Amino acid sequence: MAEQKYPPGIQAYIERGQQMAATEAKQRTLMRRKRFDTIAVHGIYGLEATLAHQGSINEPAFLSSAQHFENSDHMEAALAYLMPSWAYSRIANPTLHYLEETLALLEGYGFPGEVSCCVTASGMSAIFLATNPFLVEEGQGPINCVVSSKCYGGSFMLFNERYAKERGIDVRWVKDPLDLGEWENLVDEQTRFLFGEMPSNPGLSVFDVCAVAQLAHQNGIPLIVDSTVATPALLRPLCLGADIVVHSVSKSMNTGGLTIAGAVIARHQILSLVGPDELKENFALYLKLLPGRDFGPALNPLSALFVLNDLHTLRSKMDLLSQNCLQVALFLDQHSEVTAVYYPGLPADSGHVVASRLMRLVDCESDSDTVSQRYGHLLSFRVRGGAAAARLFFDNLQMILRATDLGRIKSIATIPAISTHQQQGEQGRSLADIPVDLVRLNVGGEHPEDIIQDLDQALRGLRQS
C-alpha cells in the first residue's frame, strides 16, 4: 500500500511527532531497565521532562480542558492522531499520560513485550471499556462471555444487568474459578472473552491465571483479569499469560483515598475474534483514542496526580499491609466467634496452593518462596450467630471504619450482603457465595495488635448481648 501523502505543513508536524515519540520511547526503554520501586517513584518523568516544566520535581497538573495549537496544520495533525498531542482532556491530558506510562511500566514489569495503559474515571468505567468492544454481533448467532461469579458487586451488575438483561448477551458464570474444567465447558466458538478477579472481592477467591489464559488463547480470545486487590506489587497477570488487566485504581494503588480512578492495561498484539486491527495491535491506545473518546469516562488530571503520589510507595505499602493482614487472619481463624476465614494466605484456604505459586512480593530481597509470598490486605470472615450477630459485631467496632471502601491505609470493614453486593439480590449473592454473616475487612497500616484488639472487643461483645 502506498504511503499516504500529506501537505508540507502537516508533514512537518508528523515528523516533529515522530521525534517526540522517539524521545519518549528512549526514556521508556531506560526505565524498563530499572527496578520496580524506581519505576513507581519516577515513571517516565525524567530530568529532561522536569526542565521542560520549569524544573518541577513532581509531574505537573494540567488543569485545562483543551490544548492550544500553533496553527491549523498543527491542529489537523493532532486531531487526526498523526502526532503525539492531547487536544482535549476527554481524549488525553499530559498529567494522565504520566500516570498511564507509570502504570504500564509497573504492570508490565518483567513482561518482555510492549504494554500500554488507558486510565479512566473509575474502576467500573475501566471494566466497561475493557469488555464492551468485544461484545459485538457478527451474524453468527448469540454471543457470550465467560465470567467468574466470584466478583465485585459492581462487576456483577454490569455483566448481569447491563449486558445480560439489557443487551441479551449470554453471560456464563463460573461458580468455582479454581475448576479449569468448568471454564472449559462454558467456552465455545461464540465466546468473546474470559474474565476473572485475582483475588476476588469480597471472598478472596483465586484462579490459575496461567491455565485460564492458555484456554483463552486456544480459542483465539483474550483473558481479562481484575487485579485490583493484588496490584502489580504482588501479581502481574500479563507475565502469567493474561492479555488485559483492569484496576479500580481508587483502591490499593490509592491508599490515601483522595480520589476515584480506574485503569485498563494491556499487552500489544492481543487475540480477538472481533474488532479492527487497531484493537488487537494496541488495545489500550485504541480505547483511549476511540471508544474512550466517545463514551467519555475521562479521569480528572488532579485525581491522576493524587494517584501518582500514592504510587511512589506501592511496593512497601503492599508488603506492610499484607503482613498485617496475615496476622489478623491468623487471629480470626482461632477466634471462637468466627466460623470461617477467607484469606489465601491461610494454609487451609482452598486457593492457598495457587495463590502461593502466583502471588509474590516483587523484587523481594530473598529468593525463598516462603519469604516472598504475600497475599494482600483484604480478608473476609463469617461471624457466629448469623446476620444479626454480624451486624452487632459491625456496630461494636471502635477504631475500624465502617464503609464500603477498601485498599486504604486505614482499616475498613463492611458487610457485603447489605452494601457492595446488596443489589445483586439473594440469587446473585448465592451464585457469588456471599452469605449474610460475611464481613469483609480491609486491613490497614495501623499496628496489627491494635486492629486485633478492636476486632476482639467487638467479637467478645457478642457474648454479652
Short mmCIF file of C-alpha atoms in Angstrom, two decimals:
data_model
loop_
_atom_site.label_atom_id
_atom_site.label_comp_id
_atom_site.label_asym_id
_atom_site.label_seq_id
_atom_site.Cartn_x
_atom_site.Cartn_y
_atom_site.Cartn_z
CA MET A 1 0.00 0.00 0.00
CA ALA A 2 1.37 3.39 -0.99
CA GLU A 3 2.24 5.72 1.86
CA GLN A 4 -0.33 8.48 2.27
CA LYS A 5 0.82 11.93 1.18
CA TYR A 6 0.15 14.96 3.38
CA PRO A 7 0.58 18.68 2.67
CA PRO A 8 4.03 20.01 3.67
CA GLY A 9 2.74 21.82 6.75
CA ILE A 10 1.07 18.73 8.19
CA GLN A 11 4.02 16.53 7.20
CA ALA A 12 6.30 18.79 9.24
CA TYR A 13 4.18 18.17 12.34
CA ILE A 14 4.14 14.43 11.65
CA GLU A 15 7.94 14.46 11.62
CA ARG A 16 8.03 16.53 14.80
CA GLY A 17 5.69 13.99 16.37
CA GLN A 18 7.98 11.15 15.35
CA GLN A 19 10.86 12.88 17.13
CA MET A 20 8.72 13.39 20.24
CA ALA A 21 7.69 9.72 20.22
CA ALA A 22 11.29 8.60 19.77
CA THR A 23 12.44 10.70 22.72
CA GLU A 24 9.74 9.23 24.96
CA ALA A 25 10.43 5.70 23.74
CA LYS A 26 14.08 6.16 24.73
CA GLN A 27 13.04 7.23 28.23
CA ARG A 28 10.60 4.31 28.46
CA THR A 29 13.33 1.87 27.45
CA LEU A 30 15.63 3.37 30.07
CA MET A 31 13.02 2.97 32.82
CA ARG A 32 12.24 -0.62 31.86
CA ARG A 33 15.76 -1.45 32.99
CA LYS A 34 15.08 -0.06 36.46
CA ARG A 35 13.66 -1.88 39.48
CA PHE A 36 10.01 -1.75 40.50
CA ASP A 37 10.42 0.86 43.25
CA THR A 38 12.38 3.15 40.94
CA ILE A 39 9.67 2.96 38.30
CA ALA A 40 7.00 3.69 40.91
CA VAL A 41 8.89 6.81 42.01
CA HIS A 42 9.84 8.23 38.61
CA GLY A 43 7.70 6.70 35.85
CA ILE A 44 8.86 8.37 32.63
CA TYR A 45 9.11 11.82 34.21
CA GLY A 46 12.88 12.17 33.83
CA LEU A 47 15.34 15.05 34.03
CA GLU A 48 14.50 16.44 30.59
CA ALA A 49 10.80 16.46 31.43
CA THR A 50 11.39 18.36 34.68
CA LEU A 51 13.39 21.03 32.87
CA ALA A 52 10.66 21.32 30.25
CA HIS A 53 8.28 22.18 33.10
CA GLN A 54 10.41 24.87 34.75
CA GLY A 55 12.23 22.33 36.90
CA SER A 56 9.18 20.94 38.69
CA ILE A 57 10.26 17.78 40.51
CA ASN A 58 6.68 16.50 40.58
CA GLU A 59 4.65 15.78 37.48
CA PRO A 60 2.63 18.95 36.75
CA ALA A 61 -1.15 19.04 36.87
CA PHE A 62 -2.51 20.26 33.54
CA LEU A 63 -5.82 21.65 34.78
CA SER A 64 -7.01 22.69 31.35
CA SER A 65 -9.81 21.24 29.26
CA ALA A 66 -8.04 21.84 25.96
CA GLN A 67 -4.68 22.31 24.24
CA HIS A 68 -3.71 25.41 22.24
CA PHE A 69 -2.31 24.75 18.76
CA GLU A 70 0.30 26.69 16.85
CA ASN A 71 -1.73 26.81 13.64
CA SER A 72 -4.28 24.93 11.55
CA ASP A 73 -1.76 22.33 10.36
CA HIS A 74 -0.82 21.56 13.96
CA MET A 75 -4.50 21.17 14.90
CA GLU A 76 -5.29 18.91 11.95
CA ALA A 77 -2.29 16.67 12.54
CA ALA A 78 -3.10 16.37 16.26
CA LEU A 79 -6.82 15.64 15.85
CA ALA A 80 -6.07 13.06 13.14
CA TYR A 81 -3.78 11.31 15.68
CA LEU A 82 -0.80 11.78 13.37
CA MET A 83 1.42 13.06 16.16
CA PRO A 84 1.55 12.90 19.98
CA SER A 85 -0.76 15.51 21.48
CA TRP A 86 -3.59 15.74 23.94
CA ALA A 87 -6.01 18.13 22.22
CA TYR A 88 -8.86 17.81 24.72
CA SER A 89 -8.89 16.32 28.23
CA ARG A 90 -11.75 13.97 27.39
CA ILE A 91 -9.31 12.31 24.96
CA ALA A 92 -5.99 12.76 26.73
CA ASN A 93 -4.08 15.00 29.11
CA PRO A 94 -0.36 15.26 29.95
CA THR A 95 -0.88 14.50 33.65
CA LEU A 96 -2.95 11.44 32.77
CA HIS A 97 -0.22 10.41 30.36
CA TYR A 98 2.39 10.32 33.13
CA LEU A 99 0.09 8.11 35.22
CA GLU A 100 -0.64 5.83 32.27
CA GLU A 101 3.03 5.36 31.49
CA THR A 102 3.83 4.59 35.13
CA LEU A 103 1.03 2.03 35.42
CA ALA A 104 2.03 0.40 32.13
CA LEU A 105 5.63 0.08 33.33
CA LEU A 106 4.58 -1.35 36.71
CA GLU A 107 2.05 -3.82 35.34
CA GLY A 108 4.46 -4.75 32.56
CA TYR A 109 7.40 -5.21 34.94
CA GLY A 110 9.10 -8.43 33.88
CA PHE A 111 6.94 -8.81 30.76
CA PRO A 112 9.08 -8.96 27.60
CA GLY A 113 6.58 -7.32 25.24
CA GLU A 114 5.11 -3.85 24.88
CA VAL A 115 2.41 -2.69 27.31
CA SER A 116 0.09 0.33 27.22
CA CYS A 117 -2.44 1.85 29.60
CA CYS A 118 -5.64 3.87 29.45
CA VAL A 119 -6.77 5.48 32.71
CA THR A 120 -10.43 6.14 33.41
CA ALA A 121 -12.66 7.92 35.90
CA SER A 122 -13.42 4.77 37.94
CA GLY A 123 -12.78 1.07 38.17
CA MET A 124 -16.21 0.30 36.75
CA SER A 125 -15.61 2.50 33.72
CA ALA A 126 -12.35 0.60 33.20
CA ILE A 127 -14.16 -2.76 33.29
CA PHE A 128 -16.80 -1.46 30.88
CA LEU A 129 -14.18 -0.13 28.43
CA ALA A 130 -12.16 -3.35 28.68
CA THR A 131 -15.12 -5.64 27.91
CA ASN A 132 -17.58 -3.73 25.74
CA PRO A 133 -15.51 -3.65 22.49
CA PHE A 134 -15.59 -7.45 22.29
CA LEU A 135 -19.37 -7.75 22.70
CA VAL A 136 -20.38 -7.14 19.09
CA GLU A 137 -22.62 -9.36 16.97
CA GLU A 138 -21.22 -10.55 13.65
CA GLY A 139 -24.13 -12.56 12.25
CA GLN A 140 -23.07 -15.93 13.69
CA GLY A 141 -25.66 -16.25 16.42
CA PRO A 142 -25.83 -15.13 20.08
CA ILE A 143 -22.50 -14.21 21.61
CA ASN A 144 -21.32 -14.95 25.14
CA CYS A 145 -18.62 -14.22 27.69
CA VAL A 146 -17.36 -16.47 30.49
CA VAL A 147 -17.04 -14.74 33.85
CA SER A 148 -16.06 -15.84 37.35
CA SER A 149 -19.05 -15.44 39.66
CA LYS A 150 -16.66 -14.56 42.47
CA CYS A 151 -16.52 -10.87 41.68
CA TYR A 152 -17.22 -7.37 42.96
CA GLY A 153 -20.88 -6.37 43.14
CA GLY A 154 -20.50 -3.59 40.58
CA SER A 155 -18.93 -6.03 38.12
CA PHE A 156 -21.77 -8.48 38.70
CA MET A 157 -24.33 -5.78 37.97
CA LEU A 158 -22.55 -4.73 34.76
CA PHE A 159 -22.49 -8.29 33.44
CA ASN A 160 -25.84 -9.47 34.78
CA GLU A 161 -27.99 -6.35 34.32
CA ARG A 162 -26.43 -4.17 31.64
CA TYR A 163 -25.03 -6.92 29.40
CA ALA A 164 -27.25 -9.96 30.01
CA LYS A 165 -30.68 -8.44 30.69
CA GLU A 166 -30.48 -5.22 28.70
CA ARG A 167 -28.45 -6.40 25.70
CA GLY A 168 -29.24 -10.12 25.63
CA ILE A 169 -25.63 -11.24 25.91
CA ASP A 170 -25.18 -14.74 27.29
CA VAL A 171 -23.10 -14.25 30.45
CA ARG A 172 -21.86 -17.67 31.54
CA TRP A 173 -20.92 -17.76 35.22
CA VAL A 174 -18.06 -19.89 36.52
CA LYS A 175 -19.11 -20.97 40.02
CA ASP A 176 -15.73 -22.41 41.04
CA PRO A 177 -12.93 -20.46 39.32
CA LEU A 178 -10.36 -22.99 40.59
CA ASP A 179 -12.03 -25.66 38.42
CA LEU A 180 -10.43 -25.34 34.98
CA GLY A 181 -12.89 -27.90 33.61
CA GLU A 182 -15.77 -25.56 34.41
CA TRP A 183 -14.13 -22.76 32.42
CA GLU A 184 -13.55 -25.19 29.52
CA ASN A 185 -17.15 -26.43 29.47
CA LEU A 186 -18.52 -22.90 29.14
CA VAL A 187 -16.34 -21.77 26.21
CA ASP A 188 -17.50 -22.19 22.61
CA GLU A 189 -16.94 -20.53 19.22
CA GLN A 190 -19.14 -17.57 20.21
CA THR A 191 -17.26 -16.77 23.44
CA ARG A 192 -15.69 -13.31 23.21
CA PHE A 193 -13.50 -13.22 26.35
CA LEU A 194 -12.82 -14.77 29.76
CA PHE A 195 -12.94 -12.56 32.87
CA GLY A 196 -11.90 -13.17 36.47
CA GLU A 197 -10.77 -11.39 39.64
CA MET A 198 -7.49 -12.39 41.26
CA PRO A 199 -8.03 -12.40 44.21
CA SER A 200 -11.75 -11.68 44.27
CA ASN A 201 -13.68 -9.13 46.30
CA PRO A 202 -15.05 -10.00 48.85
CA GLY A 203 -14.46 -13.77 49.02
CA LEU A 204 -10.72 -13.75 48.17
CA SER A 205 -11.27 -16.50 45.62
CA VAL A 206 -8.40 -17.16 43.21
CA PHE A 207 -7.91 -18.92 39.88
CA ASP A 208 -4.98 -20.26 37.90
CA VAL A 209 -4.26 -17.34 35.60
CA CYS A 210 -1.73 -19.32 33.56
CA ALA A 211 -4.12 -22.18 32.81
CA VAL A 212 -7.13 -19.98 32.07
CA ALA A 213 -5.00 -17.74 29.80
CA GLN A 214 -3.90 -20.80 27.86
CA LEU A 215 -7.55 -21.85 27.48
CA ALA A 216 -8.46 -18.38 26.21
CA HIS A 217 -5.66 -18.36 23.65
CA GLN A 218 -6.58 -21.84 22.39
CA ASN A 219 -9.92 -20.31 21.47
CA GLY A 220 -8.49 -17.11 19.96
CA ILE A 221 -9.87 -14.83 22.68
CA PRO A 222 -8.38 -12.66 25.45
CA LEU A 223 -8.26 -13.23 29.20
CA ILE A 224 -9.16 -10.12 31.20
CA VAL A 225 -8.07 -10.06 34.85
CA ASP A 226 -9.21 -7.65 37.55
CA SER A 227 -6.11 -7.45 39.76
CA THR A 228 -7.28 -4.57 41.97
CA VAL A 229 -6.70 -6.33 45.29
CA ALA A 230 -3.20 -7.60 44.43
CA THR A 231 -1.75 -4.63 42.50
CA PRO A 232 1.38 -5.19 40.37
CA ALA A 233 3.42 -5.24 43.58
CA LEU A 234 2.09 -8.76 44.27
CA LEU A 235 0.77 -10.05 40.93
CA ARG A 236 1.31 -9.11 37.29
CA PRO A 237 -1.16 -11.14 35.22
CA LEU A 238 0.45 -10.15 31.90
CA CYS A 239 3.53 -12.11 32.93
CA LEU A 240 1.29 -15.13 33.55
CA GLY A 241 -0.34 -15.03 30.12
CA ALA A 242 -3.26 -12.64 30.59
CA ASP A 243 -3.95 -10.11 27.85
CA ILE A 244 -5.72 -7.26 29.65
CA VAL A 245 -5.60 -6.15 33.29
CA VAL A 246 -8.14 -3.83 34.88
CA HIS A 247 -7.83 -1.96 38.16
CA SER A 248 -10.00 0.10 40.36
CA VAL A 249 -7.11 2.46 40.99
CA SER A 250 -9.31 4.04 43.68
CA LYS A 251 -8.37 1.09 45.91
CA SER A 252 -4.96 -0.38 46.71
CA MET A 253 -2.95 1.93 44.46
CA ASN A 254 -4.58 4.97 46.04
CA THR A 255 -4.19 4.15 49.74
CA GLY A 256 -4.79 7.77 50.72
CA GLY A 257 -8.34 7.52 49.40
CA LEU A 258 -8.47 11.03 47.95
CA THR A 259 -9.96 10.14 44.58
CA ILE A 260 -11.64 7.58 42.32
CA ALA A 261 -9.88 6.23 39.23
CA GLY A 262 -9.58 3.17 37.03
CA ALA A 263 -7.13 1.73 34.53
CA VAL A 264 -7.01 -0.70 31.62
CA ILE A 265 -3.52 -2.07 30.98
CA ALA A 266 -2.95 -4.37 28.01
CA ARG A 267 -0.13 -6.02 26.18
CA HIS A 268 0.18 -5.30 22.50
CA GLN A 269 -0.99 -7.82 19.88
CA ILE A 270 -3.88 -9.44 21.75
CA LEU A 271 -6.08 -12.17 20.36
CA SER A 272 -9.70 -11.37 19.49
CA LEU A 273 -12.40 -12.81 17.25
CA VAL A 274 -13.80 -9.34 16.58
CA GLY A 275 -12.69 -5.75 16.19
CA PRO A 276 -10.36 -3.78 13.91
CA ASP A 277 -6.62 -4.30 13.65
CA GLU A 278 -6.07 -1.27 15.91
CA LEU A 279 -7.89 -3.03 18.74
CA LYS A 280 -5.61 -6.05 18.51
CA GLU A 281 -2.38 -4.15 17.94
CA ASN A 282 -2.60 -1.73 20.90
CA PHE A 283 -5.81 -2.25 22.85
CA ALA A 284 -5.27 0.44 25.49
CA LEU A 285 -4.42 3.10 22.92
CA TYR A 286 -7.43 2.03 20.84
CA LEU A 287 -9.67 2.51 23.90
CA LYS A 288 -8.17 5.89 24.67
CA LEU A 289 -8.47 7.40 21.20
CA LEU A 290 -11.77 5.87 20.06
CA PRO A 291 -14.28 4.23 22.48
CA GLY A 292 -12.95 6.20 25.44
CA ARG A 293 -13.20 9.42 23.47
CA ASP A 294 -16.80 8.67 22.50
CA PHE A 295 -18.10 7.29 25.82
CA GLY A 296 -16.27 9.98 27.80
CA PRO A 297 -15.07 8.28 31.04
CA ALA A 298 -12.12 10.67 31.37
CA LEU A 299 -10.13 10.94 34.59
CA ASN A 300 -9.63 14.34 36.19
CA PRO A 301 -5.96 15.47 35.97
CA LEU A 302 -5.84 16.36 39.67
CA SER A 303 -7.05 12.84 40.51
CA ALA A 304 -4.21 11.45 38.40
CA LEU A 305 -1.75 13.49 40.43
CA PHE A 306 -3.14 12.11 43.71
CA VAL A 307 -2.68 8.57 42.41
CA LEU A 308 0.84 9.24 41.15
CA ASN A 309 1.82 10.47 44.59
CA ASP A 310 0.42 7.34 46.27
CA LEU A 311 2.06 5.02 43.73
CA HIS A 312 5.56 6.06 44.80
CA THR A 313 5.50 3.70 47.79
CA LEU A 314 3.23 0.96 46.39
CA ARG A 315 5.56 -1.97 46.97
CA SER A 316 6.48 -1.14 50.55
CA LYS A 317 2.84 -0.45 51.46
CA MET A 318 1.59 -3.71 49.96
CA ASP A 319 4.34 -5.52 51.84
CA LEU A 320 3.33 -3.94 55.17
CA LEU A 321 -0.42 -4.33 54.64
CA SER A 322 -0.05 -7.95 53.54
CA GLN A 323 1.95 -8.84 56.63
CA ASN A 324 -0.57 -7.08 58.85
CA CYS A 325 -3.43 -8.89 57.13
CA LEU A 326 -1.86 -12.31 57.64
CA GLN A 327 -1.51 -11.65 61.38
CA VAL A 328 -5.17 -10.60 61.58
CA ALA A 329 -6.29 -13.62 59.56
CA LEU A 330 -4.42 -15.98 61.87
CA PHE A 331 -6.09 -14.35 64.89
CA LEU A 332 -9.58 -14.56 63.42
CA ASP A 333 -9.00 -18.16 62.33
CA GLN A 334 -8.67 -19.14 66.01
CA HIS A 335 -11.47 -16.98 67.41
CA SER A 336 -14.47 -18.78 68.90
CA GLU A 337 -16.94 -16.24 67.47
CA VAL A 338 -15.70 -16.71 63.90
CA THR A 339 -16.88 -19.71 61.90
CA ALA A 340 -14.76 -19.24 58.74
CA VAL A 341 -11.96 -17.03 57.44
CA TYR A 342 -11.30 -16.48 53.74
CA TYR A 343 -7.73 -15.45 53.04
CA PRO A 344 -5.43 -17.19 50.54
CA GLY A 345 -2.50 -16.79 52.94
CA LEU A 346 -4.01 -19.37 55.30
CA PRO A 347 -2.78 -22.91 54.53
CA ALA A 348 -6.30 -24.33 54.86
CA ASP A 349 -7.79 -21.89 52.33
CA SER A 350 -8.95 -23.54 49.10
CA GLY A 351 -6.90 -21.13 47.00
CA HIS A 352 -3.72 -21.28 49.07
CA VAL A 353 -1.75 -23.54 46.72
CA VAL A 354 -2.49 -21.47 43.60
CA ALA A 355 -2.05 -18.14 45.40
CA SER A 356 1.27 -19.29 46.87
CA ARG A 357 2.52 -20.08 43.39
CA LEU A 358 1.34 -16.89 41.69
CA MET A 359 1.40 -14.11 44.31
CA ARG A 360 4.83 -12.78 45.21
CA LEU A 361 6.19 -9.53 46.58
CA VAL A 362 8.02 -8.06 43.61
CA ASP A 363 11.80 -7.62 43.98
CA CYS A 364 11.83 -9.38 47.34
CA GLU A 365 15.37 -9.50 48.72
CA SER A 366 15.08 -13.22 49.45
CA ASP A 367 14.70 -15.92 46.80
CA SER A 368 12.85 -18.10 49.29
CA ASP A 369 9.25 -18.75 48.28
CA THR A 370 8.01 -18.55 51.84
CA VAL A 371 9.73 -15.21 52.40
CA SER A 372 8.45 -13.58 49.20
CA GLN A 373 4.85 -14.80 49.37
CA ARG A 374 2.30 -12.07 50.05
CA TYR A 375 -1.47 -12.35 49.84
CA GLY A 376 -2.73 -8.78 50.04
CA HIS A 377 -4.57 -6.64 52.55
CA LEU A 378 -8.14 -7.95 52.16
CA LEU A 379 -9.86 -10.80 54.01
CA SER A 380 -13.39 -11.91 54.80
CA PHE A 381 -14.84 -13.90 57.68
CA ARG A 382 -18.16 -15.21 58.94
CA VAL A 383 -19.47 -14.31 62.36
CA ARG A 384 -21.05 -16.98 64.55
CA GLY A 385 -24.75 -16.30 65.02
CA GLY A 386 -25.82 -15.26 61.54
CA ALA A 387 -26.82 -11.90 60.12
CA ALA A 388 -27.86 -10.33 63.44
CA ALA A 389 -24.54 -11.24 65.05
CA ALA A 390 -22.58 -9.89 62.07
CA ARG A 391 -24.40 -6.57 62.32
CA LEU A 392 -23.88 -6.37 66.10
CA PHE A 393 -20.16 -7.09 65.68
CA PHE A 394 -20.01 -4.45 62.95
CA ASP A 395 -21.70 -1.87 65.17
CA ASN A 396 -19.34 -2.73 68.07
CA LEU A 397 -16.20 -1.65 66.18
CA GLN A 398 -14.47 1.29 67.85
CA MET A 399 -11.49 2.05 65.59
CA ILE A 400 -12.04 0.16 62.34
CA LEU A 401 -14.10 2.31 59.99
CA ARG A 402 -17.49 1.21 58.67
CA ALA A 403 -17.55 1.93 54.92
CA THR A 404 -17.78 0.26 51.51
CA ASP A 405 -14.21 1.17 50.59
CA LEU A 406 -11.06 -0.94 50.52
CA GLY A 407 -7.36 -0.53 49.83
CA ARG A 408 -6.97 2.23 52.37
CA ILE A 409 -4.11 2.81 54.78
CA LYS A 410 -6.91 2.88 57.37
CA SER A 411 -8.66 -0.37 58.29
CA ILE A 412 -12.23 -0.55 56.96
CA ALA A 413 -14.96 -3.15 57.36
CA THR A 414 -18.24 -3.75 55.56
CA ILE A 415 -20.97 -6.37 55.34
CA PRO A 416 -21.17 -7.12 51.59
CA ALA A 417 -24.72 -8.53 51.69
CA ILE A 418 -26.10 -5.15 52.78
CA SER A 419 -23.61 -2.93 50.96
CA THR A 420 -21.38 -3.72 47.98
CA HIS A 421 -23.43 -6.74 46.88
CA GLN A 422 -26.88 -5.71 48.11
CA GLN A 423 -28.32 -5.01 44.65
CA GLN A 424 -27.43 -8.49 43.38
CA GLY A 425 -30.36 -9.93 45.32
CA GLU A 426 -30.38 -13.27 47.11
CA GLN A 427 -29.98 -15.32 43.95
CA GLY A 428 -26.98 -13.30 42.80
CA ARG A 429 -25.35 -13.44 46.22
CA SER A 430 -25.90 -17.17 46.36
CA LEU A 431 -24.18 -17.53 42.99
CA ALA A 432 -21.24 -15.46 44.27
CA ASP A 433 -21.25 -17.28 47.64
CA ILE A 434 -21.82 -14.20 49.77
CA PRO A 435 -23.71 -15.15 52.94
CA VAL A 436 -25.47 -12.62 55.17
CA ASP A 437 -23.00 -13.14 58.02
CA LEU A 438 -19.91 -12.37 55.92
CA VAL A 439 -17.75 -9.41 56.96
CA ARG A 440 -15.13 -8.02 54.59
CA LEU A 441 -12.11 -6.42 56.26
CA ASN A 442 -9.54 -4.18 54.64
CA VAL A 443 -6.53 -4.38 56.94
CA GLY A 444 -4.71 -1.06 57.06
CA GLY A 445 -1.39 0.29 58.22
CA GLU A 446 -2.21 0.53 61.92
CA HIS A 447 -0.23 -1.69 64.26
CA PRO A 448 -1.75 -5.17 63.86
CA GLU A 449 -2.16 -5.58 67.62
CA ASP A 450 -4.44 -2.55 67.69
CA ILE A 451 -6.50 -3.92 64.79
CA ILE A 452 -6.77 -7.27 66.57
CA GLN A 453 -7.77 -5.61 69.84
CA ASP A 454 -10.66 -3.80 68.16
CA LEU A 455 -11.82 -6.97 66.43
CA ASP A 456 -11.58 -8.94 69.65
CA GLN A 457 -13.59 -6.48 71.74
CA ALA A 458 -16.26 -6.31 69.03
CA LEU A 459 -16.48 -10.09 68.86
CA ARG A 460 -16.46 -10.53 72.64
CA GLY A 461 -19.37 -8.12 72.75
CA LEU A 462 -21.47 -10.80 71.06
CA ARG A 463 -21.27 -12.98 74.18
CA GLN A 464 -22.60 -10.18 76.34
CA SER A 465 -25.63 -9.45 74.16
#
